[in-house]
């Protein structure tokens, strides 16, 4: 029995390692990197507001569970085990070299078999992934040249869940990706890595509530000329809830484009962490990036930490960012009340309006009321 | 029978006394105009009638249809039939006019124990009023007052007046900033509203509007009190002589 939580976490990952499929990195190397990535210094900044330890207790050493996947029986989709996906070494390797996300995340991909889904051509029906309780088997999705897919991801766990998704978009492919995590009791930690090659188009709509602890890390690698990523989302964090969203967008090729637009509400005495990082690498002229994160502090004791980070190493780029925390306009509330709407109805209407510009796509209807279910405050 | 009765009303805003003992009775079926120089307290009166937070009644009473209104929430006043057309209507992006108006109509209908109008009936009646007020019905899809000109905002207030059909309409400088055609449209709207069962408190800075909406009584507000009341000719005198002679 390990003394430190970090050690038992590492052991549980190692126990899950399948030597036949963990072929990209030597097992010893994974263990070494994992241990060093879990040192307090390495995790300090990225985990400042969300203690990593809170998640580690969920890694009990039990075998990873395969998520529920529907829509896979369609022409153009094939599903196999990870051993066929040795070529994805670049995925986790790239991640390991990038920014503040700890290697612990990448190591999860090596924790046993992963599911590999290959996509070719235009897929008619959505592919839906639902996560349940426990550590989930990682999913790797490859879109072949000019493929297109609608992906829907739902987190249905109510206790503990850890999931990871690795996507590669090959030339000319398009992925529309909608996801939600709406249970307020869960402790969950999700990692998404999307790598975009030339002239690809990726759209994400992310809808989250707070939870006992919820951390969603998304890494976007713009690795081909003309790659475009549009990330939008809306979130509401109620009392005793915690939501930590981390976005990293790496512009690593010329003429790449990214948009991040997120609106969120601190509806109770809970914590919002939003960290959006734009990194424009050398030799990426013509990059065009923007990040907008607007927060509404509905409750006076809502804690909201939002921080845009920019690192730019190329001239001739466009980059805009803004992060705000505001309050509902009392004049608007009074105007609505003066027409007979109750204070609660007025607040709900204004909150819905605030989130609406960030709610779109296939999940729009199912998430709107869920997000607005419990707006508390004065 | 008085719909509105105000007795010895003292109101302060931000610790400063603005209304200093105002008395006013408005009977059913009548239109009362309130005129007065800038800063005399006209909007303060309008806001305190509507129940705006931050307007503190230090002394005095407001009665509406016989009930004491002093501590009643704004939405309860609205449901009881009090309506304020704002001097500066706010812009609420993201809440469509349609959605807003339907919520308002429904909440008033619920309070009156009446039936909710169906969406189809509702849209029909709103479109009819909008057309009469020269408001392009397309505006209804946009956010509340979003991107509206000053004149469009004022006409939108009159649209709400006609749609909600209150007992008492307090119109705070609905005529200011309007060109002559728009003012005529607004005046037509007010005349269409007024009848034997309701009443209007028409706050205005100019007597121009009063040529179109003829008041039964004209009051002059100065430094938080009504210093003179008279018939409609008083408005003409004020236009010619200004306000100074009243307080000298
Ligand atoms: N929110 C406020 N805080 C402090 N003073 C105010 C506020 N609103 C109005 N006042 C003051 O109250 C006085 C009356 O204002 P108002 O009622 O708007 O006048 P009118 O509508 O007749 O022009 C003015 O001196 C104004 O400066
Ligand atoms: Mg005024």
XYZ file of C-alpha atoms and ligand atoms in Angstrom:
654
model
C 0.000 0.000 0.000
C 1.483 3.301 -1.086
C 1.883 6.105 1.411
C 1.247 9.005 -0.863
C -1.937 9.410 -2.832
C 0.179 10.324 -5.842
C 2.055 7.040 -5.611
C -1.059 4.939 -5.359
C -2.447 6.829 -8.344
C 0.672 6.022 -10.328
C 0.477 2.408 -9.254
C -3.118 2.099 -10.292
C -2.246 3.418 -13.758
C 0.682 1.062 -14.017
C -1.465 -1.855 -12.933
C -3.708 -1.043 -15.840
C -0.898 -0.790 -18.341
C -1.173 -3.310 -21.088
C 2.350 -4.057 -22.128
C 1.302 -5.023 -25.642
C -0.380 -1.692 -26.302
C 1.660 0.719 -24.228
C 4.198 0.733 -26.959
C 4.754 4.421 -27.688
C 6.824 5.080 -24.649
C 8.716 2.614 -22.597
C 6.760 1.747 -19.506
C 9.616 2.922 -17.315
C 9.631 6.259 -19.051
C 5.932 6.704 -18.455
C 6.383 5.934 -14.803
C 9.269 8.363 -14.504
C 7.473 11.173 -16.233
C 4.321 10.472 -14.339
C 6.043 10.687 -11.013
C 7.839 13.883 -11.872
C 4.669 15.437 -13.267
C 2.981 14.808 -9.952
C 5.530 16.681 -7.894
C 4.009 19.584 -6.028
C 6.001 22.124 -8.065
C 4.796 20.776 -11.403
C 1.169 20.713 -10.396
C 1.124 23.924 -8.445
C 0.112 26.435 -11.089
C -2.283 24.382 -13.155
C -3.935 22.936 -10.063
C -3.973 26.081 -8.011
C -7.739 26.189 -7.473
C -8.590 22.520 -7.881
C -6.489 20.193 -5.786
C -5.303 17.271 -7.890
C -5.601 15.058 -4.814
C -9.379 15.408 -4.918
C -9.381 13.345 -8.080
C -6.687 10.866 -7.248
C -8.804 9.123 -4.622
C -11.019 7.900 -7.456
C -8.178 5.876 -8.982
C -8.620 2.702 -7.013
C -6.732 0.349 -9.318
C -9.954 -1.162 -10.628
C -9.921 -1.900 -14.346
C -11.033 0.926 -16.615
C -14.617 0.777 -17.853
C -15.587 1.084 -21.496
C -17.958 3.995 -22.032
C -21.301 3.482 -23.678
C -20.900 4.204 -27.387
C -23.845 4.405 -29.775
C -24.079 5.191 -33.455
C -20.945 3.278 -34.265
C -22.727 0.826 -36.578
C -22.810 3.149 -39.533
C -21.044 3.004 -42.843
C -17.751 4.859 -42.538
C -17.124 4.056 -38.875
C -14.907 1.265 -37.601
C -14.054 0.500 -34.006
C -11.035 -1.425 -32.769
C -8.721 -1.719 -29.784
C -5.827 0.625 -29.212
C -3.134 -1.846 -30.300
C -4.030 -0.866 -33.853
C -3.340 2.704 -32.942
C 0.347 2.680 -32.277
C 0.638 5.578 -34.659
C -0.877 7.835 -32.011
C 2.381 8.121 -30.215
C 2.442 11.693 -31.403
C -0.746 12.425 -29.491
C 0.314 11.810 -25.935
C 3.899 12.716 -26.739
C 2.813 16.101 -28.004
C 0.704 16.568 -24.945
C 3.535 15.719 -22.638
C 5.586 18.504 -24.139
C 2.914 21.099 -23.852
C 2.284 23.667 -21.215
C 0.917 23.180 -17.771
C -1.212 20.097 -18.259
C 0.456 17.393 -16.236
C 1.708 14.295 -17.911
C -0.565 12.395 -15.596
C -3.316 13.107 -18.089
C -1.347 11.714 -20.974
C -0.465 8.672 -18.987
C -4.125 7.869 -18.703
C -4.113 7.016 -22.352
C -1.643 4.310 -21.566
C -3.763 2.930 -18.773
C -4.927 -0.167 -20.505
C -6.667 -0.625 -23.810
C -8.236 2.285 -25.556
C -11.043 2.279 -28.062
C -10.105 3.490 -31.496
C -12.767 4.780 -33.853
C -11.882 5.528 -37.448
C -14.072 7.841 -39.456
C -14.155 8.051 -43.223
C -16.560 9.991 -45.412
C -19.584 11.909 -44.196
C -21.251 10.174 -41.295
C -25.003 10.586 -41.321
C -25.944 10.045 -37.675
C -24.175 11.358 -34.581
C -21.700 9.224 -32.706
C -22.634 9.339 -29.027
C -20.382 8.553 -26.100
C -21.725 8.355 -22.555
C -19.436 8.029 -19.593
C -20.405 6.072 -16.512
C -18.827 5.554 -13.100
C -15.098 5.094 -12.654
C -12.016 5.466 -14.801
C -13.124 5.245 -18.418
C -11.251 3.544 -21.201
C -9.724 6.290 -23.349
C -11.252 6.973 -26.746
C -9.193 7.753 -29.808
C -11.016 9.105 -32.853
C -9.342 9.525 -36.213
C -11.076 11.435 -38.951
C -9.583 10.521 -42.272
C -9.144 13.027 -45.095
C -12.381 14.945 -45.792
C -14.404 12.946 -43.270
C -17.094 14.647 -41.224
C -18.779 13.678 -38.012
C -21.127 14.920 -35.309
C -19.895 13.730 -31.930
C -21.953 13.946 -28.757
C -20.378 13.309 -25.393
C -22.348 13.097 -22.173
C -21.111 12.530 -18.684
C -23.696 10.419 -16.873
C -21.635 9.537 -13.820
C -22.850 10.711 -10.426
C -19.972 9.582 -8.188
C -16.562 9.580 -9.834
C -15.484 9.632 -13.427
C -12.278 10.123 -15.314
C -12.348 10.160 -19.087
C -10.047 11.039 -21.928
C -10.597 11.640 -25.596
C -7.978 12.010 -28.291
C -9.011 13.233 -31.706
C -7.051 13.633 -34.865
C -8.487 15.505 -37.824
C -6.771 14.755 -41.083
C -6.753 17.082 -44.065
C -10.088 18.629 -44.923
C -12.043 16.812 -42.217
C -14.692 18.361 -39.983
C -15.817 17.507 -36.487
C -18.743 19.045 -34.686
C -18.433 18.113 -31.035
C -21.094 18.782 -28.413
C -20.667 17.726 -24.826
C -22.388 18.096 -21.516
C -21.741 17.299 -17.878
C -24.744 18.298 -15.810
C -24.688 16.179 -12.676
C -23.934 18.332 -9.670
C -22.701 15.647 -7.299
C -20.026 14.017 -9.425
C -16.305 14.303 -9.040
C -14.987 14.152 -12.588
C -11.899 14.917 -14.522
C -11.892 14.891 -18.289
C -9.153 15.390 -20.809
C -9.649 16.180 -24.458
C -6.937 16.577 -26.997
C -7.733 17.552 -30.558
C -5.092 17.711 -33.216
C -6.016 19.522 -36.428
C -4.145 19.093 -39.672
C -4.488 21.182 -42.859
C -7.814 22.889 -43.649
C -9.694 21.056 -40.942
C -12.624 22.465 -39.023
C -13.387 21.648 -35.405
C -16.313 23.017 -33.399
C -16.894 22.394 -29.751
C -19.983 23.264 -27.721
C -19.374 22.573 -24.068
C -22.133 22.762 -21.452
C -21.229 22.173 -17.864
C -22.638 22.747 -14.454
C -20.467 22.757 -11.408
C -20.138 19.521 -9.473
C -18.571 18.303 -6.254
C -15.394 18.700 -8.300
C -15.340 19.025 -12.054
C -12.293 19.659 -14.172
C -12.343 19.720 -17.965
C -9.068 20.135 -19.804
C -9.067 20.730 -23.512
C -5.974 20.975 -25.625
C -6.274 22.115 -29.227
C -3.291 21.639 -31.503
C -3.562 23.606 -34.744
C -1.013 21.665 -36.706
C -1.808 22.401 -40.330
C -2.241 25.464 -42.483
C -5.808 26.739 -42.505
C -6.959 24.699 -39.503
C -9.919 26.251 -37.679
C -11.231 25.655 -34.182
C -14.313 27.327 -32.742
C -14.944 26.599 -29.103
C -18.076 27.861 -27.388
C -19.754 27.002 -24.160
C -22.000 27.946 -21.319
C -21.860 26.986 -17.693
C -23.670 27.585 -14.430
C -22.133 26.873 -11.072
C -24.468 26.534 -8.108
C -23.792 26.528 -4.382
C -21.225 24.020 -3.110
C -20.122 23.312 -6.658
C -16.850 23.590 -8.429
C -16.061 23.858 -12.116
C -12.557 24.192 -13.495
C -12.207 24.535 -17.264
C -8.787 24.655 -18.856
C -8.339 25.449 -22.525
C -5.061 25.532 -24.358
C -4.963 26.467 -28.012
C -1.655 25.963 -29.753
C -1.249 27.739 -33.074
C 1.604 25.784 -34.640
C 1.023 26.442 -38.352
C 0.429 29.469 -40.567
C -3.080 30.811 -41.225
C -4.654 28.978 -38.320
C -7.801 30.289 -36.719
C -9.280 29.894 -33.258
C -12.236 31.320 -31.398
C -13.113 30.718 -27.765
C -16.394 32.162 -26.512
C -17.636 31.122 -23.106
C -20.318 32.614 -20.889
C -20.872 31.423 -17.352
C -22.881 32.205 -14.255
C -21.823 31.949 -10.640
C -25.297 31.170 -9.326
C -24.377 30.223 -5.801
C -21.586 30.039 -3.305
C -19.401 27.945 -5.589
C -16.177 28.238 -7.538
C -15.551 28.903 -11.212
C -12.093 28.533 -12.679
C -11.596 29.400 -16.307
C -8.148 29.297 -17.767
C -7.806 30.020 -21.464
C -4.411 30.000 -23.028
C -3.499 31.003 -26.544
C -0.030 30.095 -27.664
C 1.128 31.231 -31.093
C 4.327 29.465 -32.004
C 7.155 30.808 -34.188
C 6.582 30.451 -37.928
C 2.828 30.714 -37.624
C 2.104 33.960 -39.488
C -1.497 34.722 -40.283
C -2.700 33.135 -37.049
C -5.960 34.616 -35.879
C -7.008 33.893 -32.304
C -9.537 35.241 -29.886
C -10.814 34.394 -26.455
C -13.869 35.863 -24.754
C -14.912 34.705 -21.321
C -17.778 36.551 -19.660
C -18.985 35.683 -16.212
C -22.009 36.788 -14.302
C -21.666 36.827 -10.536
C -25.293 36.245 -9.677
C -24.546 35.306 -6.121
C -22.483 37.664 -3.988
C -20.367 34.800 -2.677
C -19.605 33.195 -6.021
C -15.877 32.819 -6.536
C -14.778 33.398 -10.112
C -11.207 33.032 -11.298
C -10.782 33.732 -14.975
C -7.455 34.201 -16.587
C -6.589 34.569 -20.243
C -2.974 33.769 -21.055
C -1.228 34.756 -24.251
C 2.099 33.733 -25.585
C 2.927 35.027 -29.043
C 6.116 34.279 -30.912
C 5.184 35.317 -34.457
C 4.611 38.771 -35.936
C 1.704 39.301 -38.286
C -0.945 37.645 -36.132
C -4.302 38.733 -34.805
C -5.010 37.975 -31.214
C -7.756 39.365 -28.997
C -8.827 38.358 -25.563
C -11.133 39.521 -22.829
C -12.264 38.088 -19.553
C -14.898 39.804 -17.451
C -16.915 39.288 -14.298
C -20.089 41.356 -14.081
C -23.432 41.573 -12.360
C -27.013 41.581 -13.579
C -28.108 45.105 -14.479
C -30.515 46.298 -11.770
C -32.145 48.670 -14.260
C -33.015 45.747 -16.504
C -34.468 43.806 -13.591
C -36.583 46.792 -12.593
C -37.794 47.287 -16.150
C -38.980 43.682 -16.310
C -40.573 43.803 -12.855
C -42.377 47.001 -13.774
C -44.123 44.930 -16.451
C -45.304 42.334 -13.971
C -42.501 39.756 -14.040
C -41.403 38.482 -10.650
C -37.839 39.120 -9.596
C -37.018 35.432 -10.117
C -38.556 35.381 -13.589
C -36.691 38.563 -14.477
C -33.406 37.053 -13.340
C -34.027 33.830 -15.230
C -34.871 35.730 -18.399
C -31.719 37.823 -18.134
C -29.557 34.815 -17.327
C -30.972 32.854 -20.224
C -30.253 35.819 -22.489
C -26.720 35.997 -21.176
C -26.061 32.322 -21.867
C -28.049 32.134 -25.092
C -25.391 33.559 -27.347
C -23.162 30.668 -26.265
C -25.747 27.917 -26.604
C -26.091 26.381 -30.035
C -25.893 23.069 -31.833
C -27.502 19.687 -31.228
C -27.541 19.848 -27.434
C -28.956 23.374 -27.213
C -32.451 22.359 -26.260
C -31.563 19.655 -23.762
C -29.040 21.764 -21.859
C -30.720 25.170 -21.622
C -33.244 24.359 -18.901
C -30.784 22.078 -17.116
C -28.301 24.919 -16.844
C -30.918 27.339 -15.572
C -32.513 24.877 -13.142
C -31.362 26.492 -9.959
C -30.475 30.152 -10.087
C -30.170 31.288 -6.535
C -29.202 34.652 -5.163
C -30.752 37.837 -3.862
C -63.517 58.061 -7.599
C -59.760 58.466 -7.380
C -57.532 55.815 -8.832
C -54.393 57.506 -7.534
C -54.130 59.487 -4.357
C -50.864 60.887 -3.082
C -50.659 62.555 0.312
C -47.766 64.619 1.670
C -45.211 62.526 -0.206
C -41.579 62.977 0.802
C -39.040 60.948 -1.177
C -35.288 60.876 -1.023
C -32.788 59.351 -3.393
C -29.205 58.697 -2.391
C -29.843 60.524 0.892
C -31.086 63.655 -0.862
C -34.654 64.818 -0.421
C -36.252 65.245 -3.857
C -40.005 65.211 -3.275
C -40.965 67.463 -0.403
C -44.625 67.071 0.399
C -46.441 66.310 -2.810
C -50.224 65.973 -2.932
C -52.106 64.718 -5.956
C -55.384 63.005 -6.759
C -56.152 61.522 -10.139
C -59.713 60.418 -10.693
C -60.905 57.667 -12.963
C -61.399 58.776 -16.551
C -59.062 61.765 -16.372
C -55.727 62.863 -17.767
C -53.450 64.904 -15.516
C -50.393 66.579 -16.935
C -47.337 67.250 -14.800
C -44.991 69.916 -16.030
C -41.934 71.407 -14.461
C -38.351 72.426 -15.024
C -35.533 69.915 -15.315
C -34.596 68.475 -11.974
C -37.890 69.392 -10.307
C -38.597 65.741 -9.449
C -40.872 64.561 -12.256
C -39.010 61.316 -12.924
C -38.572 60.784 -9.210
C -42.353 60.855 -8.871
C -42.730 58.437 -11.789
C -40.133 56.044 -10.369
C -41.468 56.054 -6.850
C -44.939 55.313 -8.198
C -43.546 52.303 -10.043
C -41.642 51.151 -6.939
C -38.093 51.557 -8.132
C -35.558 50.335 -5.549
C -33.507 53.138 -4.035
C -36.387 55.610 -3.878
C -37.110 55.983 -0.196
C -40.450 57.261 1.024
C -39.620 59.282 4.139
C -43.130 60.429 4.777
C -46.559 60.388 3.163
C -48.728 57.846 1.407
C -49.503 56.619 -2.068
C -52.887 54.988 -2.552
C -53.816 53.080 -5.652
C -57.443 52.070 -6.013
C -57.730 52.569 -2.280
C -54.766 50.348 -1.347
C -51.616 51.673 0.275
C -48.800 51.238 -2.217
C -45.765 52.444 -0.249
C -44.104 49.069 0.348
C -45.510 47.050 -2.517
C -43.135 45.320 -4.967
C -42.958 46.756 -8.497
C -44.351 43.603 -10.116
C -47.318 43.592 -7.748
C -48.063 47.206 -8.698
C -47.876 46.279 -12.368
C -50.245 43.374 -11.860
C -52.636 45.696 -10.000
C -52.703 47.879 -13.109
C -49.993 50.496 -12.714
C -47.839 51.179 -15.742
C -44.807 53.419 -16.187
C -43.580 54.430 -19.624
C -39.929 55.115 -18.890
C -38.170 58.324 -19.821
C -35.144 56.212 -20.780
C -36.236 52.644 -21.553
C -33.331 50.222 -21.111
C -31.893 47.953 -23.741
C -31.969 44.249 -22.875
C -30.036 42.349 -25.528
C -30.793 38.669 -25.848
C -34.338 38.892 -24.477
C -36.555 39.205 -27.529
C -39.359 41.754 -27.455
C -41.792 38.978 -28.204
C -40.604 36.792 -25.342
C -40.645 39.762 -22.978
C -44.108 40.972 -23.987
C -45.609 37.511 -23.723
C -44.130 37.067 -20.239
C -45.587 40.439 -19.226
C -49.028 39.711 -20.656
C -49.069 36.252 -19.061
C -48.085 37.491 -15.622
C -50.789 40.154 -15.696
C -53.365 37.678 -16.959
C -52.412 35.234 -14.200
C -52.786 37.960 -11.556
C -56.213 38.888 -12.889
C -57.217 35.236 -12.907
C -57.876 35.475 -16.625
C -57.005 33.047 -19.368
C -53.572 33.067 -20.966
C -53.665 34.150 -24.556
C -52.454 31.604 -27.053
C -49.236 32.380 -28.877
C -51.130 32.934 -32.120
C -53.657 35.366 -30.647
C -50.865 37.135 -28.863
C -48.736 37.630 -31.951
C -51.781 38.867 -33.829
C -52.643 41.517 -31.271
C -49.038 42.679 -30.908
C -48.630 43.005 -34.652
C -51.798 45.031 -34.903
C -50.652 47.499 -32.263
C -47.141 47.690 -33.718
C -48.507 48.541 -37.133
C -50.726 51.264 -35.699
C -47.644 52.773 -34.019
C -45.527 52.632 -37.172
C -43.278 50.047 -35.562
C -42.095 47.478 -38.046
C -43.252 44.136 -36.564
C -39.795 42.771 -37.405
C -38.561 44.686 -34.361
C -40.395 42.188 -32.214
C -37.832 39.527 -32.998
C -34.985 41.674 -31.802
C -33.818 42.123 -28.235
C -35.832 44.460 -26.010
C -35.037 47.966 -27.291
C -31.866 46.528 -28.797
C -30.489 48.930 -31.366
C -33.714 50.959 -31.180
C -33.589 54.679 -31.859
C -34.900 56.980 -29.148
C -38.181 57.319 -31.024
C -38.556 53.558 -31.460
C -38.026 53.034 -27.751
C -40.766 55.536 -26.934
C -43.160 53.907 -29.362
C -42.302 50.544 -27.845
C -43.380 51.944 -24.463
C -46.715 52.972 -25.948
C -47.044 49.554 -27.532
C -46.681 48.024 -24.074
C -49.207 50.486 -22.693
C -51.783 49.402 -25.256
C -50.981 45.738 -24.818
C -51.059 45.695 -21.006
C -54.008 48.064 -20.734
C -53.430 49.290 -17.156
C -55.632 51.286 -14.767
C -53.069 54.049 -14.415
C -50.518 55.038 -17.037
C -47.618 57.192 -15.901
C -45.878 58.520 -18.999
C -42.513 60.088 -18.270
C -41.576 62.476 -21.079
C -42.698 60.018 -23.693
C -42.815 62.958 -26.116
C -39.280 64.225 -25.687
C -36.868 63.515 -28.502
C -39.647 62.772 -30.985
C -40.131 64.501 -34.308
C -43.557 65.887 -35.093
C -44.823 62.783 -36.900
C -43.642 60.432 -34.214
C -45.207 62.647 -31.560
C -48.512 62.519 -33.407
C -48.273 58.712 -33.488
C -47.541 58.557 -29.773
C -50.360 60.999 -29.017
C -52.756 58.881 -31.077
C -51.671 55.882 -29.041
C -52.342 57.662 -25.748
C -55.734 58.872 -26.957
C -56.573 55.366 -28.020
C -55.714 54.140 -24.534
C -57.579 56.714 -22.458
C -61.142 55.889 -21.563
C -63.672 56.315 -18.803
C -62.231 53.448 -16.727
C -58.569 54.367 -16.548
C -56.430 57.445 -15.987
C -53.203 58.997 -17.206
C -50.424 60.940 -15.517
C -48.706 62.683 -18.373
C -45.296 64.022 -17.470
C -43.975 66.407 -20.071
C -41.541 69.198 -20.487
C -43.358 70.888 -23.361
C -46.962 71.833 -23.910
C -46.667 70.583 -27.511
C -47.965 67.114 -26.647
C -50.885 68.647 -24.774
C -52.245 70.036 -28.043
C -52.761 66.432 -29.086
C -53.582 64.820 -25.770
C -55.792 67.337 -24.039
C -55.449 67.090 -20.251
C -58.193 67.685 -17.699
C -55.763 69.158 -15.195
C -52.266 70.613 -15.485
C -49.936 70.639 -12.460
C -46.646 72.422 -12.113
C -43.967 70.628 -10.130
C -41.128 72.683 -8.776
C -38.483 71.633 -6.298
C -40.420 68.589 -5.213
C -43.847 70.117 -4.624
C -46.804 71.006 -6.801
C -46.829 74.784 -6.860
C -49.780 75.333 -9.137
C -52.651 73.435 -10.716
C -55.018 74.613 -13.377
C -56.822 73.787 -16.574
C -55.194 73.132 -19.919
C -54.617 76.862 -20.543
C -51.993 76.765 -17.790
C -49.749 74.789 -20.137
C -49.958 77.575 -22.719
C -49.119 80.197 -20.121
C -46.120 78.146 -19.015
C -44.910 77.861 -22.573
C -45.062 81.656 -22.936
C -43.804 82.751 -19.545
C -41.595 79.884 -18.346
C -41.623 78.614 -14.760
C -39.837 81.359 -12.877
C -42.907 83.543 -12.176
C -44.499 80.711 -10.211
C -41.850 80.583 -7.534
C -40.881 84.250 -7.299
N -30.398 58.266 -8.566
C -30.256 59.528 -8.112
N -29.359 59.810 -7.147
C -29.205 61.073 -6.673
N -29.905 62.120 -7.127
C -30.817 61.890 -8.090
C -31.055 60.606 -8.634
N -32.010 60.693 -9.560
C -32.365 62.000 -9.601
N -31.655 62.726 -8.726
C -31.764 64.144 -8.485
O -33.104 64.420 -8.165
C -33.514 65.624 -8.728
C -34.772 65.398 -9.527
O -34.470 64.560 -10.639
P -35.618 64.046 -11.604
O -36.712 63.490 -10.805
O -34.966 63.165 -12.600
O -36.070 65.391 -12.296
P -36.894 65.675 -13.624
O -37.396 64.375 -14.126
O -37.968 66.589 -13.202
O -35.962 66.327 -14.565
C -32.355 66.147 -9.553
O -31.688 67.127 -8.804
C -31.484 64.943 -9.737
O -30.141 65.335 -9.806
Mg -37.170 63.315 -15.928
